[in-house]
Structure formats: C-alpha cells, structure tokens
Amino acid sequence: MIEVKNVFKSYNGEAVLKGVSFTVQSGEFVSIMGKSGSGKSTLLNIIGGFLDADKGSVLFDGKDITSFSDKETAAFRCKETGFVFQSFKLIGTLTARDNILLPAVLGKMPVAQAEKNLKELSQAFHLEEVLDKYPDQLSGGQCQRVAIVRALAFSPKTIILDEPTGALDSKTEEEVMTVLSHYNKIKGMTIIQVTHSEKVASYSSRIIKIKDGELATEGSAVANKFMHR
Ligand SMILES: Nc1ncnc2c1ncn2[C@@H]1O[C@H](COP(=O)(O)OP(=O)(O)OP(=O)(O)O)[C@@H](O)[C@H]1O
Ligand SMILES: [Mg+2]
C-alpha cells in the first residue's frame, strides 16, 4: 500500500502542492490527471523519492521514504519501484540494453533473470533491433519504450510512470498499455501513471484529479467507453 499524506511543495515561494493525500492499494492501477502545470510531475517525483517534499510523508507498506538514508533510497529505486520520467532520463553514455539492465545490476538481480526479462520485454516493446544503440540514436518513441522497459525489467512491486505514451503513435500506445495492464492484472504490479489521455486512463481502475495543487476528486470511476477492462 502507498500512502501519500498531506504533501506540500513550493518552488521559490510559489505553492505547487497544497496538502495532497491519497492511498493506493497494492495491486491497484491508478491514473493521475490534471491540467499542464497542476503539479502532477512534482507529485510523482516526490512519490518516487526523486524530490523532497516541504512537508508531509510518503509511505510504501508503512515505510516512510521521505526519511530514507541515501543507501535506502538507492535500494528502493533499483529493487522496489520502477520510475519512468516525463523526459525519460536515459543515460546517454550507455546503450539501450545497458540502460535497461542498470537497475537490475545495481539491485543485484541474478543475471539470468535480468537477461530473461530484457529479452521478453524488448520483444513485447519491439526494441530488439535497437538494443545496441545509444539514446541519441533512438527516436523519441523508442527512448520512451526503453525508459518503460528499464522500469519493468527488475520486476519491481510498483511502477510509476509520467505520461508513459506521450511520444507514441496510437498503435504503439495500445501495445504499451496492454503490456502494463498485463503486469497489473497477471503479476499484481501496482501502477501509478500520469496521463492527459482519457484513453490511456481507461486502462486503470481509478482516476485521481489534481487541480491548483489539491485533489479535485479521489477515485472517480473510469468511464466505460473504452473496452480494455
Ligand atoms: N524545478 C522547478 N523549479 C521551479 N518551478 C518548477 C520546477 N518544477 C516545476 N515547477 C513549476 O511547478 C508547477 C508544476 O509543475 P509540474 O511539472 O509538476 O506540472 P505538471 O502537472 O506535471 O505539468 P505537465 O502536464 O505540463 O507535465 C509549474 O508551474 C512549474 O513551472
Ligand atoms: Mg508533468
């Protein structure tokens, strides 16, 4: 279970998050939606342990990640929670393959298991042909898929994605969402994603809306006009 409790964040005195609280159960698939600039990426970065909140806490199964030491944060990032940044943040000096394997290696996942996951995921995401390329030799959509595969490949319990299909065409978007949905339903992975797309949100079971730094509604049901579930 993930508990976000009364999180506040300001940049240069300007309040972006004004006391955000919500809970995500293990195995849930939740979408966060809201206007550009409403604080979605700020919130995700705090939940992923990449940004400090000014106030409030974020608990994963009762453990407060805001009080983790650097060592605990490092272990959390390469063992427990996969994170896909809005800007991907691939490492430019590593090939796609090495970007994908890095968290698994840092988290000391057995090599055979990491290689198996890499093979399966790069097939599912059509990345086999580009694994030896560097990020600046990849298209935006390929970079986005490498970033998603990097977050999935070490088999984390939770995956957090910031607009995971923003750079993808609609067919690839559907394929990516189908894989994520599979990981949620079959493997019980908890997923939190930010999206502007109602279609992408329809793969999740709950939508949290953020407006002016506060939650507009917690848990509006997903409209049934798309038939993925
Ligand atoms: N590092 C920063 N320094 C100063 N201001 C920032 C910083 N990061 C974000 N902001 C500001 O905080 C607000 C929220 O930004 P955030 O990136 O969280 O929005 P968002 O909801 O993810 O938007 P989008 O849908 O465009 O990605 C914006 O006004 C942004 O300009
Ligand atoms: Mg954003």
mmCIF file of C-alpha atoms and ligand atoms in Angstrom:
data_model
loop_
_atom_site.group_PDB
_atom_site.id
_atom_site.type_symbol
_atom_site.label_atom_id
_atom_site.label_comp_id
_atom_site.label_asym_id
_atom_site.label_seq_id
_atom_site.Cartn_x
_atom_site.Cartn_y
_atom_site.Cartn_z
ATOM 1 C CA MET A 1 0.000 0.000 0.000
ATOM 2 C CA ILE A 2 1.188 3.507 -0.829
ATOM 3 C CA GLU A 3 0.057 6.351 1.431
ATOM 4 C CA VAL A 4 0.605 9.954 0.392
ATOM 5 C CA LYS A 5 -0.018 12.103 3.458
ATOM 6 C CA ASN A 6 -0.513 15.865 3.441
ATOM 7 C CA VAL A 7 2.253 16.629 0.937
ATOM 8 C CA PHE A 8 3.211 20.277 0.390
ATOM 9 C CA LYS A 9 5.717 21.628 -2.150
ATOM 10 C CA SER A 10 6.607 25.152 -3.226
ATOM 11 C CA TYR A 11 9.099 26.423 -5.774
ATOM 12 C CA ASN A 12 10.531 29.879 -5.000
ATOM 13 C CA GLY A 13 7.669 30.632 -2.619
ATOM 14 C CA GLU A 14 5.018 29.547 -5.119
ATOM 15 C CA ALA A 15 2.857 26.701 -3.757
ATOM 16 C CA VAL A 16 2.531 23.814 -6.237
ATOM 17 C CA LEU A 17 1.184 21.078 -3.923
ATOM 18 C CA LYS A 18 -1.055 22.245 -1.083
ATOM 19 C CA GLY A 19 -1.645 19.256 1.180
ATOM 20 C CA VAL A 20 -2.164 16.277 -1.132
ATOM 21 C CA SER A 21 -3.285 12.997 0.473
ATOM 22 C CA PHE A 22 -4.412 9.721 -1.058
ATOM 23 C CA THR A 23 -3.883 5.993 -0.731
ATOM 24 C CA VAL A 24 -3.144 3.419 -3.422
ATOM 25 C CA GLN A 25 -3.749 -0.215 -2.501
ATOM 26 C CA SER A 26 -1.290 -2.940 -3.532
ATOM 27 C CA GLY A 27 -2.213 -4.210 -6.984
ATOM 28 C CA GLU A 28 -4.208 -1.098 -7.922
ATOM 29 C CA PHE A 29 -3.783 0.732 -11.247
ATOM 30 C CA VAL A 30 -4.361 4.451 -10.738
ATOM 31 C CA SER A 31 -4.219 7.407 -13.126
ATOM 32 C CA ILE A 32 -3.484 10.969 -12.057
ATOM 33 C CA MET A 33 -4.919 13.627 -14.353
ATOM 34 C CA GLY A 34 -4.913 17.413 -14.341
ATOM 35 C CA LYS A 35 -4.035 20.476 -16.386
ATOM 36 C CA SER A 36 -0.492 21.209 -17.510
ATOM 37 C CA GLY A 37 1.362 22.843 -14.621
ATOM 38 C CA SER A 38 -1.023 21.476 -11.973
ATOM 39 C CA GLY A 39 1.788 19.662 -10.142
ATOM 40 C CA LYS A 40 1.492 16.081 -11.436
ATOM 41 C CA SER A 41 5.181 15.547 -12.193
ATOM 42 C CA THR A 42 6.135 17.251 -8.939
ATOM 43 C CA LEU A 43 3.867 14.833 -7.067
ATOM 44 C CA LEU A 44 5.189 11.743 -8.912
ATOM 45 C CA ASN A 45 8.805 12.779 -8.326
ATOM 46 C CA ILE A 46 8.082 13.072 -4.603
ATOM 47 C CA ILE A 47 6.352 9.654 -4.540
ATOM 48 C CA GLY A 48 9.309 8.140 -6.418
ATOM 49 C CA GLY A 49 11.824 9.558 -3.941
ATOM 50 C CA PHE A 50 13.465 11.864 -6.512
ATOM 51 C CA LEU A 51 12.311 15.124 -4.929
ATOM 52 C CA ASP A 52 11.892 16.188 -1.296
ATOM 53 C CA ALA A 53 8.509 17.445 -0.136
ATOM 54 C CA ASP A 54 8.476 20.581 2.050
ATOM 55 C CA LYS A 55 6.044 18.829 4.380
ATOM 56 C CA GLY A 56 4.176 15.524 4.538
ATOM 57 C CA SER A 57 5.139 11.911 4.058
ATOM 58 C CA VAL A 58 5.002 9.069 1.554
ATOM 59 C CA LEU A 59 4.735 5.551 2.947
ATOM 60 C CA PHE A 60 5.332 2.353 0.995
ATOM 61 C CA ASP A 61 3.975 -0.573 3.025
ATOM 62 C CA GLY A 62 4.332 1.555 6.139
ATOM 63 C CA LYS A 63 7.921 2.674 5.420
ATOM 64 C CA ASP A 64 8.344 6.434 5.102
ATOM 65 C CA ILE A 65 10.539 7.008 2.045
ATOM 66 C CA THR A 66 10.962 10.692 2.948
ATOM 67 C CA SER A 67 13.115 9.617 5.881
ATOM 68 C CA PHE A 68 15.247 7.090 3.958
ATOM 69 C CA SER A 69 19.043 7.326 4.030
ATOM 70 C CA ASP A 70 20.836 7.607 0.655
ATOM 71 C CA LYS A 71 21.527 3.866 0.771
ATOM 72 C CA GLU A 72 17.886 3.028 1.447
ATOM 73 C CA THR A 73 16.770 5.377 -1.347
ATOM 74 C CA ALA A 74 19.184 3.705 -3.781
ATOM 75 C CA ALA A 75 17.858 0.241 -2.867
ATOM 76 C CA PHE A 76 14.253 1.469 -3.131
ATOM 77 C CA ARG A 77 14.903 2.743 -6.699
ATOM 78 C CA CYS A 78 16.502 -0.393 -8.075
ATOM 79 C CA LYS A 79 14.559 -3.056 -6.190
ATOM 80 C CA GLU A 80 11.090 -1.830 -5.249
ATOM 81 C CA THR A 81 9.843 0.891 -7.559
ATOM 82 C CA GLY A 82 10.322 1.444 -11.280
ATOM 83 C CA PHE A 83 10.072 5.063 -12.417
ATOM 84 C CA VAL A 84 9.501 6.474 -15.895
ATOM 85 C CA PHE A 85 10.301 10.186 -16.117
ATOM 86 C CA GLN A 86 8.347 12.510 -18.382
ATOM 87 C CA SER A 87 11.702 13.363 -20.021
ATOM 88 C CA PHE A 88 12.856 9.666 -19.933
ATOM 89 C CA LYS A 89 16.295 10.445 -18.388
ATOM 90 C CA LEU A 90 18.156 7.701 -20.209
ATOM 91 C CA ILE A 91 21.905 7.679 -19.643
ATOM 92 C CA GLY A 92 23.494 8.990 -22.839
ATOM 93 C CA THR A 93 26.757 7.071 -22.499
ATOM 94 C CA LEU A 94 25.021 3.677 -22.178
ATOM 95 C CA THR A 95 23.339 1.647 -24.914
ATOM 96 C CA ALA A 96 19.613 0.931 -24.692
ATOM 97 C CA ARG A 97 20.467 -2.565 -23.391
ATOM 98 C CA ASP A 98 22.732 -1.226 -20.636
ATOM 99 C CA ASN A 99 20.225 1.475 -19.678
ATOM 100 C CA ILE A 100 17.608 -1.251 -19.265
ATOM 101 C CA LEU A 101 19.892 -3.560 -17.276
ATOM 102 C CA LEU A 102 21.360 -0.885 -14.987
ATOM 103 C CA PRO A 103 18.758 -1.014 -12.155
ATOM 104 C CA ALA A 104 18.767 -4.814 -12.274
ATOM 105 C CA VAL A 105 22.573 -4.863 -11.978
ATOM 106 C CA LEU A 106 22.614 -2.257 -9.183
ATOM 107 C CA GLY A 107 19.870 -4.189 -7.374
ATOM 108 C CA LYS A 108 21.884 -7.424 -7.752
ATOM 109 C CA MET A 109 19.154 -9.296 -9.585
ATOM 110 C CA PRO A 110 20.505 -12.657 -10.843
ATOM 111 C CA VAL A 111 21.940 -12.029 -14.334
ATOM 112 C CA ALA A 112 19.979 -14.869 -15.951
ATOM 113 C CA GLN A 113 16.703 -13.428 -14.654
ATOM 114 C CA ALA A 114 17.581 -9.903 -15.809
ATOM 115 C CA GLU A 115 18.547 -11.193 -19.279
ATOM 116 C CA LYS A 116 15.278 -13.173 -19.491
ATOM 117 C CA ASN A 117 13.234 -10.085 -18.567
ATOM 118 C CA LEU A 118 15.214 -7.975 -21.059
ATOM 119 C CA LYS A 119 14.510 -10.481 -23.831
ATOM 120 C CA GLU A 120 10.786 -10.777 -23.117
ATOM 121 C CA LEU A 121 10.234 -7.058 -22.665
ATOM 122 C CA SER A 122 12.280 -5.937 -25.664
ATOM 123 C CA GLN A 123 10.247 -8.347 -27.789
ATOM 124 C CA ALA A 124 6.951 -7.063 -26.394
ATOM 125 C CA PHE A 125 8.025 -3.442 -26.936
ATOM 126 C CA HIS A 126 9.677 -4.020 -30.370
ATOM 127 C CA LEU A 127 13.085 -2.888 -29.199
ATOM 128 C CA GLU A 128 15.221 -5.904 -30.166
ATOM 129 C CA GLU A 129 16.719 -4.138 -33.195
ATOM 130 C CA VAL A 130 17.817 -1.059 -31.259
ATOM 131 C CA LEU A 131 19.292 -2.537 -28.072
ATOM 132 C CA ASP A 132 22.873 -1.719 -29.113
ATOM 133 C CA LYS A 133 22.102 1.891 -29.977
ATOM 134 C CA TYR A 134 22.724 4.884 -27.736
ATOM 135 C CA PRO A 135 19.846 7.180 -26.691
ATOM 136 C CA ASP A 136 20.792 9.918 -29.195
ATOM 137 C CA GLN A 137 20.493 7.335 -31.986
ATOM 138 C CA LEU A 138 16.906 6.459 -30.994
ATOM 139 C CA SER A 139 13.584 8.077 -31.884
ATOM 140 C CA GLY A 140 11.563 9.756 -29.117
ATOM 141 C CA GLY A 141 9.113 6.834 -29.055
ATOM 142 C CA GLN A 142 11.970 4.312 -28.838
ATOM 143 C CA CYS A 143 13.502 6.276 -25.930
ATOM 144 C CA GLN A 144 10.152 6.262 -24.179
ATOM 145 C CA ARG A 145 9.811 2.484 -24.594
ATOM 146 C CA VAL A 146 13.396 1.916 -23.376
ATOM 147 C CA ALA A 147 12.541 4.016 -20.290
ATOM 148 C CA ILE A 148 9.433 1.897 -19.630
ATOM 149 C CA VAL A 149 11.320 -1.372 -20.123
ATOM 150 C CA ARG A 150 14.091 -0.114 -17.783
ATOM 151 C CA ALA A 151 11.433 0.447 -15.109
ATOM 152 C CA LEU A 152 9.870 -3.001 -15.601
ATOM 153 C CA ALA A 153 12.969 -5.150 -16.131
ATOM 154 C CA PHE A 154 13.971 -5.529 -12.491
ATOM 155 C CA SER A 155 10.464 -6.783 -11.577
ATOM 156 C CA PRO A 156 9.547 -4.048 -9.090
ATOM 157 C CA LYS A 157 6.406 -4.269 -6.976
ATOM 158 C CA THR A 158 5.341 -0.812 -8.095
ATOM 159 C CA ILE A 159 5.827 1.197 -11.263
ATOM 160 C CA ILE A 160 5.314 4.953 -11.526
ATOM 161 C CA LEU A 161 5.014 6.487 -14.993
ATOM 162 C CA ASP A 162 4.844 10.146 -16.032
ATOM 163 C CA GLU A 163 2.899 10.365 -19.308
ATOM 164 C CA PRO A 164 4.176 6.967 -20.498
ATOM 165 C CA THR A 165 2.742 7.192 -24.008
ATOM 166 C CA GLY A 166 3.235 10.900 -24.796
ATOM 167 C CA ALA A 167 5.734 10.152 -27.584
ATOM 168 C CA LEU A 168 3.957 7.122 -29.068
ATOM 169 C CA ASP A 169 1.629 6.605 -32.038
ATOM 170 C CA SER A 170 -1.784 5.165 -31.207
ATOM 171 C CA LYS A 171 -0.960 1.560 -32.156
ATOM 172 C CA THR A 172 2.226 1.530 -30.062
ATOM 173 C CA GLU A 173 0.353 3.273 -27.247
ATOM 174 C CA GLU A 174 -2.193 0.452 -27.264
ATOM 175 C CA GLU A 175 0.563 -2.182 -27.190
ATOM 176 C CA VAL A 176 2.350 -0.474 -24.304
ATOM 177 C CA MET A 177 -0.864 -0.086 -22.303
ATOM 178 C CA THR A 178 -1.758 -3.737 -22.942
ATOM 179 C CA VAL A 179 1.617 -4.832 -21.523
ATOM 180 C CA LEU A 180 1.205 -2.553 -18.481
ATOM 181 C CA SER A 181 -2.308 -3.861 -17.960
ATOM 182 C CA HIS A 182 -0.957 -7.423 -18.111
ATOM 183 C CA TYR A 183 1.672 -6.648 -15.467
ATOM 184 C CA ASN A 184 -1.058 -5.181 -13.282
ATOM 185 C CA LYS A 185 -3.602 -7.965 -13.719
ATOM 186 C CA ILE A 186 -1.410 -11.061 -14.002
ATOM 187 C CA LYS A 187 1.590 -10.075 -11.899
ATOM 188 C CA GLY A 188 -0.273 -7.855 -9.422
ATOM 189 C CA MET A 189 2.059 -4.908 -10.030
ATOM 190 C CA THR A 190 0.856 -1.638 -8.517
ATOM 191 C CA ILE A 191 0.802 1.109 -11.156
ATOM 192 C CA ILE A 192 0.521 4.868 -10.800
ATOM 193 C CA GLN A 193 0.556 6.819 -14.048
ATOM 194 C CA VAL A 194 0.077 10.426 -15.045
ATOM 195 C CA THR A 195 -1.706 10.981 -18.320
ATOM 196 C CA HIS A 196 -3.596 13.633 -20.261
ATOM 197 C CA SER A 197 -5.335 10.958 -22.322
ATOM 198 C CA GLU A 198 -8.738 9.588 -21.341
ATOM 199 C CA LYS A 199 -7.987 6.547 -23.457
ATOM 200 C CA VAL A 200 -4.753 5.814 -21.580
ATOM 201 C CA ALA A 201 -6.541 6.454 -18.253
ATOM 202 C CA SER A 202 -9.214 3.948 -19.208
ATOM 203 C CA TYR A 203 -6.716 1.102 -18.689
ATOM 204 C CA SER A 204 -6.592 1.987 -14.992
ATOM 205 C CA SER A 205 -9.257 1.342 -12.380
ATOM 206 C CA ARG A 206 -9.318 4.759 -10.719
ATOM 207 C CA ILE A 207 -8.638 8.363 -11.657
ATOM 208 C CA ILE A 208 -7.301 10.942 -9.225
ATOM 209 C CA LYS A 209 -7.727 14.534 -10.416
ATOM 210 C CA ILE A 210 -5.420 17.306 -9.312
ATOM 211 C CA LYS A 211 -6.336 20.980 -9.607
ATOM 212 C CA ASP A 212 -4.462 24.019 -8.302
ATOM 213 C CA GLY A 213 -2.261 21.817 -6.101
ATOM 214 C CA GLU A 214 -5.143 19.957 -4.466
ATOM 215 C CA LEU A 215 -7.036 16.783 -5.277
ATOM 216 C CA ALA A 216 -10.258 17.602 -7.080
ATOM 217 C CA THR A 217 -11.733 14.133 -6.539
ATOM 218 C CA GLU A 218 -10.220 10.976 -5.194
ATOM 219 C CA GLY A 219 -11.217 7.905 -7.034
ATOM 220 C CA SER A 220 -13.669 8.811 -9.757
ATOM 221 C CA ALA A 221 -14.548 5.612 -11.574
ATOM 222 C CA VAL A 222 -13.071 5.139 -15.011
ATOM 223 C CA ALA A 223 -15.579 5.834 -17.773
ATOM 224 C CA ASN A 224 -16.573 2.676 -19.530
ATOM 225 C CA LYS A 225 -16.457 3.991 -23.055
ATOM 226 C CA PHE A 226 -13.206 2.190 -23.819
ATOM 227 C CA MET A 227 -13.352 -1.578 -23.618
ATOM 228 C CA HIS A 228 -9.994 -2.628 -22.189
ATOM 229 C CA ARG A 229 -11.068 -3.991 -18.852
HETATM 230 N N1 LIG B 1 12.368 22.751 -10.527
HETATM 231 C C1 LIG B 1 11.407 23.682 -10.587
HETATM 232 N N2 LIG B 1 11.677 24.945 -10.235
HETATM 233 C C2 LIG B 1 10.714 25.901 -10.251
HETATM 234 N N3 LIG B 1 9.432 25.666 -10.642
HETATM 235 C C3 LIG B 1 9.121 24.428 -11.018
HETATM 236 C C4 LIG B 1 10.085 23.361 -11.010
HETATM 237 N N4 LIG B 1 9.478 22.229 -11.430
HETATM 238 C C5 LIG B 1 8.198 22.568 -11.681
HETATM 239 N N5 LIG B 1 7.978 23.871 -11.443
HETATM 240 C C6 LIG B 1 6.683 24.562 -11.578
HETATM 241 O O1 LIG B 1 5.718 23.872 -10.799
HETATM 242 C C7 LIG B 1 4.477 23.804 -11.471
HETATM 243 C C8 LIG B 1 4.054 22.333 -11.609
HETATM 244 O O2 LIG B 1 4.963 21.676 -12.492
HETATM 245 P P1 LIG B 1 4.795 20.133 -12.858
HETATM 246 O O3 LIG B 1 5.928 19.781 -13.738
HETATM 247 O O4 LIG B 1 4.631 19.360 -11.603
HETATM 248 O O5 LIG B 1 3.417 20.172 -13.653
HETATM 249 P P2 LIG B 1 2.646 19.020 -14.469
HETATM 250 O O6 LIG B 1 1.278 18.920 -13.897
HETATM 251 O O7 LIG B 1 3.468 17.782 -14.476
HETATM 252 O O8 LIG B 1 2.560 19.658 -15.939
HETATM 253 P P3 LIG B 1 2.615 18.917 -17.400
HETATM 254 O O9 LIG B 1 1.261 18.302 -17.625
HETATM 255 O O10 LIG B 1 2.876 20.076 -18.320
HETATM 256 O O11 LIG B 1 3.730 17.935 -17.382
HETATM 257 C C9 LIG B 1 4.669 24.528 -12.802
HETATM 258 O O12 LIG B 1 4.176 25.841 -12.668
HETATM 259 C C10 LIG B 1 6.165 24.534 -12.996
HETATM 260 O O13 LIG B 1 6.577 25.649 -13.723
HETATM 261 MG MG MG B 2 4.426 16.755 -15.958
#
